Amino acid sequence: MAEPPESLSNGTNEMQSTTAQPVRVLLLDDEPTNLHLRAAILRQHGYESVPAATIEEATDLFNNIDIAVLDYHLGAGQFGTEVAALLRRRRPHVPIIILSATIDRYFGGVEDMHLLKGHSSVEDLLDALSSLEAKRRGAPVVVDARDFFYSRIAMAIGADVLVQIFDENGIWQYCNDSVAEYLGQPREWFIGRSVYEEMRPFMRDWSDVLQTVCLTRETYIDRTHRGLLAQPRPQEPQLTWSVLAFPITLHDNRSGAVLTARILDKPTRNSELLPFI
């Protein structure tokens, strides 16, 4: 029976040896407040935090860690990817998580996971650490926290409301399950597509509204009660709608717009009880 390569065997033993003691997590960040907060959170969940504020401090700690969590922007023209490359060469089987303000940057496959800084929850980081504890390095995995960020907005608005989030070019950033059901496509179909191109024959022309909201940061209230579609569906003529669009700052700090729509049952006309209807 063939033996595994020596480097792979050593990497496996490194991870196995941590099971009898707390997993040691290198935390690299040039902001002391961030370091203190993350270290406290990890200690509360059974991890041993190994903080570092500079690349030099981090490299000196390479032999005493099991997982590395590295901030991308370190100031003074330095980046966490420099540390990731050094760590990968010195100890190739130590998992690496990069924290960055944008998920659109490509880091060359050095990192194993990528969390969106500022919008990732504590649970996102803990889940990432947990999954890497028992996983040898393989194909890079991207953890996109945008859906978490936007889904919390949708949850606050309510499940009975159709919630869509666009950038100023009308590109879907998010939609909730209610939108997917109403427009007849799976949620993943919408992300990255243009509402102007994909839904022009069906939806009303929202281009001016969305661009105006993004650029002026003003809220638009639709008073026509016509709903989202250019033509109401057969079962909708007797329904009224509450539709509005309001500004939002997107995950990457661009201006965006949230388009919400809620179907309201039209009250039954009763001249005696409600003469003003």
mmCIF file of C-alpha atoms in Angstrom:
data_model
loop_
_atom_site.group_PDB
_atom_site.id
_atom_site.type_symbol
_atom_site.label_atom_id
_atom_site.label_comp_id
_atom_site.label_asym_id
_atom_site.label_seq_id
_atom_site.Cartn_x
_atom_site.Cartn_y
_atom_site.Cartn_z
ATOM 1 C CA MET A 1 0.000 0.000 0.000
ATOM 2 C CA ALA A 2 1.441 3.380 -1.010
ATOM 3 C CA GLU A 3 2.289 5.824 1.757
ATOM 4 C CA PRO A 4 1.003 9.415 1.514
ATOM 5 C CA PRO A 5 3.534 12.111 0.629
ATOM 6 C CA GLU A 6 5.576 13.224 3.606
ATOM 7 C CA SER A 7 4.311 16.800 3.418
ATOM 8 C CA LEU A 8 0.675 15.656 3.427
ATOM 9 C CA SER A 9 1.280 13.293 6.327
ATOM 10 C CA ASN A 10 2.921 16.069 8.347
ATOM 11 C CA GLY A 11 0.041 18.425 7.634
ATOM 12 C CA THR A 12 -2.481 15.827 8.787
ATOM 13 C CA ASN A 13 -0.569 15.192 11.984
ATOM 14 C CA GLU A 14 -0.450 18.919 12.670
ATOM 15 C CA MET A 15 -4.242 19.165 12.560
ATOM 16 C CA GLN A 16 -4.740 15.969 14.553
ATOM 17 C CA SER A 17 -2.393 17.151 17.276
ATOM 18 C CA THR A 18 -4.635 20.135 17.974
ATOM 19 C CA THR A 19 -7.600 18.008 18.995
ATOM 20 C CA ALA A 20 -6.251 17.573 22.540
ATOM 21 C CA GLN A 21 -5.836 21.309 23.074
ATOM 22 C CA PRO A 22 -7.566 24.489 21.964
ATOM 23 C CA VAL A 23 -7.131 25.379 18.304
ATOM 24 C CA ARG A 24 -4.630 28.225 18.045
ATOM 25 C CA VAL A 25 -5.799 31.000 15.725
ATOM 26 C CA LEU A 26 -3.465 33.689 14.442
ATOM 27 C CA LEU A 27 -5.304 37.017 14.283
ATOM 28 C CA LEU A 28 -3.510 39.637 12.187
ATOM 29 C CA ASP A 29 -4.936 43.153 12.125
ATOM 30 C CA ASP A 30 -3.338 46.586 12.433
ATOM 31 C CA GLU A 31 -6.378 47.901 14.326
ATOM 32 C CA PRO A 32 -6.014 47.151 18.086
ATOM 33 C CA THR A 33 -9.777 47.351 18.643
ATOM 34 C CA ASN A 34 -10.444 44.682 16.027
ATOM 35 C CA LEU A 35 -7.754 42.438 17.489
ATOM 36 C CA HIS A 36 -9.111 42.764 21.013
ATOM 37 C CA LEU A 37 -12.702 42.110 19.969
ATOM 38 C CA ARG A 38 -11.965 39.070 17.802
ATOM 39 C CA ALA A 39 -9.625 37.599 20.379
ATOM 40 C CA ALA A 40 -12.284 37.905 23.087
ATOM 41 C CA ILE A 41 -14.927 36.299 20.885
ATOM 42 C CA LEU A 42 -12.707 33.360 19.961
ATOM 43 C CA ARG A 43 -11.726 32.769 23.591
ATOM 44 C CA GLN A 44 -15.406 32.624 24.518
ATOM 45 C CA HIS A 45 -15.852 29.830 21.971
ATOM 46 C CA GLY A 46 -12.900 27.722 23.067
ATOM 47 C CA TYR A 47 -10.187 28.937 20.700
ATOM 48 C CA GLU A 48 -6.745 30.141 21.716
ATOM 49 C CA SER A 49 -6.108 33.551 20.135
ATOM 50 C CA VAL A 50 -2.625 34.448 18.916
ATOM 51 C CA PRO A 51 -2.793 38.180 18.040
ATOM 52 C CA ALA A 52 -0.376 40.058 15.806
ATOM 53 C CA ALA A 53 -0.417 43.696 14.677
ATOM 54 C CA THR A 54 2.340 43.561 12.046
ATOM 55 C CA ILE A 55 3.645 41.200 9.384
ATOM 56 C CA GLU A 56 6.819 40.728 11.406
ATOM 57 C CA GLU A 57 4.904 39.699 14.509
ATOM 58 C CA ALA A 58 2.752 37.315 12.490
ATOM 59 C CA THR A 59 5.669 35.546 10.797
ATOM 60 C CA ASP A 60 7.359 35.000 14.166
ATOM 61 C CA LEU A 61 4.235 33.128 15.312
ATOM 62 C CA PHE A 62 3.903 30.766 12.337
ATOM 63 C CA ASN A 63 5.088 27.692 14.260
ATOM 64 C CA ASN A 64 2.579 28.227 17.077
ATOM 65 C CA ILE A 65 -0.702 28.365 15.142
ATOM 66 C CA ASP A 66 -3.259 26.000 13.630
ATOM 67 C CA ILE A 67 -5.345 28.470 11.576
ATOM 68 C CA ALA A 68 -4.630 32.018 10.369
ATOM 69 C CA VAL A 69 -7.193 34.840 10.124
ATOM 70 C CA LEU A 70 -5.560 37.717 8.241
ATOM 71 C CA ASP A 71 -6.867 41.199 7.552
ATOM 72 C CA TYR A 72 -6.227 42.211 3.937
ATOM 73 C CA HIS A 73 -5.447 45.925 4.406
ATOM 74 C CA LEU A 74 -2.728 46.377 7.040
ATOM 75 C CA GLY A 75 -1.789 49.981 6.306
ATOM 76 C CA ALA A 76 1.556 51.407 5.168
ATOM 77 C CA GLY A 77 1.236 49.583 1.862
ATOM 78 C CA GLN A 78 1.199 46.137 3.472
ATOM 79 C CA PHE A 79 -1.363 43.405 2.909
ATOM 80 C CA GLY A 80 -2.417 40.197 4.586
ATOM 81 C CA THR A 81 -1.803 38.286 1.362
ATOM 82 C CA GLU A 82 1.937 38.796 1.919
ATOM 83 C CA VAL A 83 1.627 36.901 5.176
ATOM 84 C CA ALA A 84 -0.578 34.280 3.529
ATOM 85 C CA ALA A 85 2.058 33.608 0.854
ATOM 86 C CA LEU A 86 4.826 33.271 3.455
ATOM 87 C CA LEU A 87 2.715 30.991 5.633
ATOM 88 C CA ARG A 88 1.697 28.834 2.682
ATOM 89 C CA ARG A 89 5.347 28.239 1.782
ATOM 90 C CA ARG A 90 6.471 27.567 5.345
ATOM 91 C CA ARG A 91 3.499 25.534 6.591
ATOM 92 C CA PRO A 92 1.353 24.666 3.557
ATOM 93 C CA HIS A 93 -1.383 22.850 5.459
ATOM 94 C CA VAL A 94 -2.341 25.658 7.854
ATOM 95 C CA PRO A 95 -5.726 26.975 6.686
ATOM 96 C CA ILE A 96 -5.911 30.692 5.903
ATOM 97 C CA ILE A 97 -8.909 33.037 6.106
ATOM 98 C CA ILE A 98 -8.636 36.483 4.503
ATOM 99 C CA LEU A 99 -10.824 39.323 5.794
ATOM 100 C CA SER A 100 -11.384 42.057 3.204
ATOM 101 C CA ALA A 101 -13.690 44.985 2.535
ATOM 102 C CA THR A 102 -14.524 43.627 -0.921
ATOM 103 C CA ILE A 103 -15.115 40.126 -2.181
ATOM 104 C CA ASP A 104 -14.525 41.064 -5.829
ATOM 105 C CA ARG A 105 -10.732 41.031 -5.498
ATOM 106 C CA TYR A 106 -8.892 37.907 -6.611
ATOM 107 C CA PHE A 107 -6.081 36.844 -4.293
ATOM 108 C CA GLY A 108 -4.530 34.145 -6.471
ATOM 109 C CA GLY A 109 -5.800 31.115 -4.568
ATOM 110 C CA VAL A 110 -3.464 31.559 -1.593
ATOM 111 C CA GLU A 111 -6.273 31.740 0.923
ATOM 112 C CA ASP A 112 -8.664 28.907 1.763
ATOM 113 C CA MET A 113 -11.586 31.141 2.709
ATOM 114 C CA HIS A 114 -12.545 34.759 2.240
ATOM 115 C CA LEU A 115 -14.930 36.646 4.524
ATOM 116 C CA LEU A 116 -16.384 40.038 3.723
ATOM 117 C CA LYS A 117 -15.086 42.358 6.421
ATOM 118 C CA GLY A 118 -17.721 44.504 8.064
ATOM 119 C CA HIS A 119 -20.712 42.416 7.016
ATOM 120 C CA SER A 120 -19.700 38.933 8.137
ATOM 121 C CA SER A 121 -21.314 37.895 11.388
ATOM 122 C CA VAL A 122 -19.573 36.291 14.331
ATOM 123 C CA GLU A 123 -21.283 33.068 13.287
ATOM 124 C CA ASP A 124 -19.714 33.317 9.809
ATOM 125 C CA LEU A 125 -16.209 33.444 11.273
ATOM 126 C CA LEU A 126 -16.889 30.676 13.794
ATOM 127 C CA ASP A 127 -18.420 28.462 11.107
ATOM 128 C CA ALA A 128 -15.391 29.029 8.894
ATOM 129 C CA LEU A 129 -12.999 28.152 11.709
ATOM 130 C CA SER A 130 -14.991 25.059 12.622
ATOM 131 C CA SER A 131 -15.044 23.765 9.066
ATOM 132 C CA LEU A 132 -11.300 24.304 8.654
ATOM 133 C CA GLU A 133 -10.333 22.543 11.873
ATOM 134 C CA ALA A 134 -10.934 19.137 10.314
ATOM 135 C CA LYS A 135 -10.180 19.983 6.694
ATOM 136 C CA ARG A 136 -6.848 19.712 4.942
ATOM 137 C CA ARG A 137 -6.129 22.424 2.418
ATOM 138 C CA GLY A 138 -7.913 21.818 -0.887
ATOM 139 C CA ALA A 139 -9.546 23.983 -3.499
ATOM 140 C CA PRO A 140 -10.149 27.506 -2.187
ATOM 141 C CA VAL A 141 -13.633 28.114 -0.805
ATOM 142 C CA VAL A 142 -15.188 31.586 -0.943
ATOM 143 C CA VAL A 143 -17.567 32.477 1.853
ATOM 144 C CA ASP A 144 -19.724 35.276 0.504
ATOM 145 C CA ALA A 145 -21.366 37.180 3.349
ATOM 146 C CA ARG A 146 -23.374 39.454 1.081
ATOM 147 C CA ASP A 147 -26.418 37.224 1.288
ATOM 148 C CA PHE A 148 -26.245 37.336 5.089
ATOM 149 C CA PHE A 149 -26.037 41.125 5.029
ATOM 150 C CA TYR A 150 -28.948 41.614 2.644
ATOM 151 C CA SER A 151 -31.103 38.850 4.109
ATOM 152 C CA ARG A 152 -31.088 40.627 7.469
ATOM 153 C CA ILE A 153 -32.480 43.713 5.734
ATOM 154 C CA ALA A 154 -35.197 41.593 4.128
ATOM 155 C CA MET A 155 -36.024 39.928 7.455
ATOM 156 C CA ALA A 156 -36.479 43.328 9.078
ATOM 157 C CA ILE A 157 -38.879 44.386 6.320
ATOM 158 C CA GLY A 158 -40.978 41.214 6.524
ATOM 159 C CA ALA A 159 -41.553 37.963 4.664
ATOM 160 C CA ASP A 160 -44.824 39.235 3.152
ATOM 161 C CA VAL A 161 -42.950 41.972 1.260
ATOM 162 C CA LEU A 162 -41.203 41.518 -2.084
ATOM 163 C CA VAL A 163 -37.638 42.789 -1.487
ATOM 164 C CA GLN A 164 -35.156 43.476 -4.292
ATOM 165 C CA ILE A 165 -31.787 45.224 -3.968
ATOM 166 C CA PHE A 166 -30.139 46.809 -7.020
ATOM 167 C CA ASP A 167 -27.069 48.846 -7.818
ATOM 168 C CA GLU A 168 -27.411 52.076 -9.816
ATOM 169 C CA ASN A 169 -27.199 50.127 -13.077
ATOM 170 C CA GLY A 170 -30.195 47.987 -12.208
ATOM 171 C CA ILE A 171 -28.120 44.868 -11.445
ATOM 172 C CA TRP A 172 -29.724 42.580 -8.890
ATOM 173 C CA GLN A 173 -27.661 42.252 -5.725
ATOM 174 C CA TYR A 174 -30.330 40.356 -3.798
ATOM 175 C CA CYS A 175 -33.955 39.276 -3.836
ATOM 176 C CA ASN A 176 -35.944 37.393 -1.227
ATOM 177 C CA ASP A 177 -37.995 34.225 -1.644
ATOM 178 C CA SER A 178 -41.180 36.231 -2.163
ATOM 179 C CA VAL A 179 -39.703 37.910 -5.251
ATOM 180 C CA ALA A 180 -38.463 34.608 -6.648
ATOM 181 C CA GLU A 181 -41.908 33.056 -6.242
ATOM 182 C CA TYR A 182 -43.729 36.062 -7.688
ATOM 183 C CA LEU A 183 -41.467 36.436 -10.732
ATOM 184 C CA GLY A 184 -41.157 32.692 -11.303
ATOM 185 C CA GLN A 185 -37.386 32.210 -11.100
ATOM 186 C CA PRO A 186 -35.068 30.709 -8.447
ATOM 187 C CA ARG A 187 -33.338 33.296 -6.284
ATOM 188 C CA GLU A 188 -29.883 32.513 -7.651
ATOM 189 C CA TRP A 189 -31.125 33.343 -11.165
ATOM 190 C CA PHE A 190 -31.455 37.043 -10.351
ATOM 191 C CA ILE A 191 -28.039 37.859 -8.864
ATOM 192 C CA GLY A 192 -25.805 39.691 -11.350
ATOM 193 C CA ARG A 193 -28.539 40.120 -13.979
ATOM 194 C CA SER A 194 -29.979 43.428 -15.161
ATOM 195 C CA VAL A 195 -33.629 44.063 -14.387
ATOM 196 C CA TYR A 196 -33.803 46.306 -17.448
ATOM 197 C CA GLU A 197 -32.678 43.551 -19.812
ATOM 198 C CA GLU A 198 -34.261 40.481 -18.233
ATOM 199 C CA MET A 199 -37.653 41.817 -17.166
ATOM 200 C CA ARG A 200 -38.321 44.701 -19.548
ATOM 201 C CA PRO A 201 -41.360 43.048 -21.219
ATOM 202 C CA PHE A 202 -42.898 42.184 -17.869
ATOM 203 C CA MET A 203 -41.955 44.679 -15.175
ATOM 204 C CA ARG A 204 -42.726 48.349 -15.254
ATOM 205 C CA ASP A 205 -39.883 50.615 -16.332
ATOM 206 C CA TRP A 206 -38.139 51.105 -12.997
ATOM 207 C CA SER A 207 -34.880 52.400 -14.517
ATOM 208 C CA ASP A 208 -35.456 56.091 -13.805
ATOM 209 C CA VAL A 209 -36.712 55.401 -10.295
ATOM 210 C CA LEU A 210 -33.816 53.168 -9.306
ATOM 211 C CA GLN A 211 -31.171 55.471 -10.762
ATOM 212 C CA THR A 212 -32.726 58.521 -9.124
ATOM 213 C CA VAL A 213 -32.878 56.826 -5.737
ATOM 214 C CA CYS A 214 -29.245 55.689 -6.035
ATOM 215 C CA LEU A 215 -27.935 59.086 -7.117
ATOM 216 C CA THR A 216 -30.064 61.442 -5.004
ATOM 217 C CA ARG A 217 -30.452 59.171 -1.951
ATOM 218 C CA GLU A 218 -34.128 60.109 -1.858
ATOM 219 C CA THR A 219 -36.973 57.691 -1.172
ATOM 220 C CA TYR A 220 -39.544 57.094 -3.911
ATOM 221 C CA ILE A 221 -43.139 56.324 -2.941
ATOM 222 C CA ASP A 222 -45.312 54.866 -5.681
ATOM 223 C CA ARG A 223 -48.873 56.188 -5.427
ATOM 224 C CA THR A 224 -50.350 54.511 -8.499
ATOM 225 C CA HIS A 225 -50.992 51.175 -6.723
ATOM 226 C CA ARG A 226 -50.180 49.454 -10.013
ATOM 227 C CA GLY A 227 -47.652 47.067 -8.503
ATOM 228 C CA LEU A 228 -44.417 45.824 -10.027
ATOM 229 C CA LEU A 229 -45.660 44.546 -13.352
ATOM 230 C CA ALA A 230 -46.548 46.512 -16.457
ATOM 231 C CA GLN A 231 -49.793 44.560 -16.728
ATOM 232 C CA PRO A 232 -51.466 43.076 -13.657
ATOM 233 C CA ARG A 233 -51.954 39.351 -13.570
ATOM 234 C CA PRO A 234 -55.498 38.020 -14.075
ATOM 235 C CA GLN A 235 -56.026 37.613 -10.342
ATOM 236 C CA GLU A 236 -54.600 41.027 -9.422
ATOM 237 C CA PRO A 237 -56.936 43.763 -10.779
ATOM 238 C CA GLN A 238 -58.841 43.883 -7.494
ATOM 239 C CA LEU A 239 -55.668 44.222 -5.421
ATOM 240 C CA THR A 240 -53.887 47.371 -4.364
ATOM 241 C CA TRP A 241 -50.127 47.603 -3.886
ATOM 242 C CA SER A 242 -47.781 49.456 -1.600
ATOM 243 C CA VAL A 243 -44.523 49.986 -3.488
ATOM 244 C CA LEU A 244 -41.526 52.109 -2.547
ATOM 245 C CA ALA A 245 -37.820 52.392 -3.280
ATOM 246 C CA PHE A 246 -35.286 53.706 -0.790
ATOM 247 C CA PRO A 247 -31.486 54.161 -0.876
ATOM 248 C CA ILE A 248 -28.954 51.784 0.642
ATOM 249 C CA THR A 249 -25.169 51.563 0.797
ATOM 250 C CA LEU A 250 -24.150 48.280 -0.793
ATOM 251 C CA HIS A 251 -21.624 45.814 0.637
ATOM 252 C CA ASP A 252 -18.821 47.439 -1.381
ATOM 253 C CA ASN A 253 -19.818 51.009 -0.442
ATOM 254 C CA ARG A 254 -21.501 51.780 -3.761
ATOM 255 C CA SER A 255 -24.931 53.393 -3.800
ATOM 256 C CA GLY A 256 -27.845 51.055 -4.223
ATOM 257 C CA ALA A 257 -31.617 50.953 -4.006
ATOM 258 C CA VAL A 258 -34.069 48.676 -2.245
ATOM 259 C CA LEU A 259 -37.331 48.135 -4.142
ATOM 260 C CA THR A 260 -40.110 46.793 -1.944
ATOM 261 C CA ALA A 261 -43.640 45.828 -2.868
ATOM 262 C CA ARG A 262 -46.495 44.543 -0.769
ATOM 263 C CA ILE A 263 -49.869 43.378 -2.032
ATOM 264 C CA LEU A 264 -52.781 44.785 -0.037
ATOM 265 C CA ASP A 265 -56.257 43.285 -0.213
ATOM 266 C CA LYS A 266 -58.686 45.879 -1.494
ATOM 267 C CA PRO A 267 -61.355 46.503 1.201
ATOM 268 C CA THR A 268 -64.914 45.454 0.488
ATOM 269 C CA ARG A 269 -66.975 48.534 -0.246
ATOM 270 C CA ASN A 270 -69.624 49.171 2.394
ATOM 271 C CA SER A 271 -71.353 52.549 2.202
ATOM 272 C CA GLU A 272 -73.016 52.247 5.627
ATOM 273 C CA LEU A 273 -69.953 51.341 7.667
ATOM 274 C CA LEU A 274 -67.302 53.052 5.566
ATOM 275 C CA PRO A 275 -68.970 55.782 3.540
ATOM 276 C CA PHE A 276 -65.643 57.412 2.767
ATOM 277 C CA ILE A 277 -64.303 54.405 0.780
#
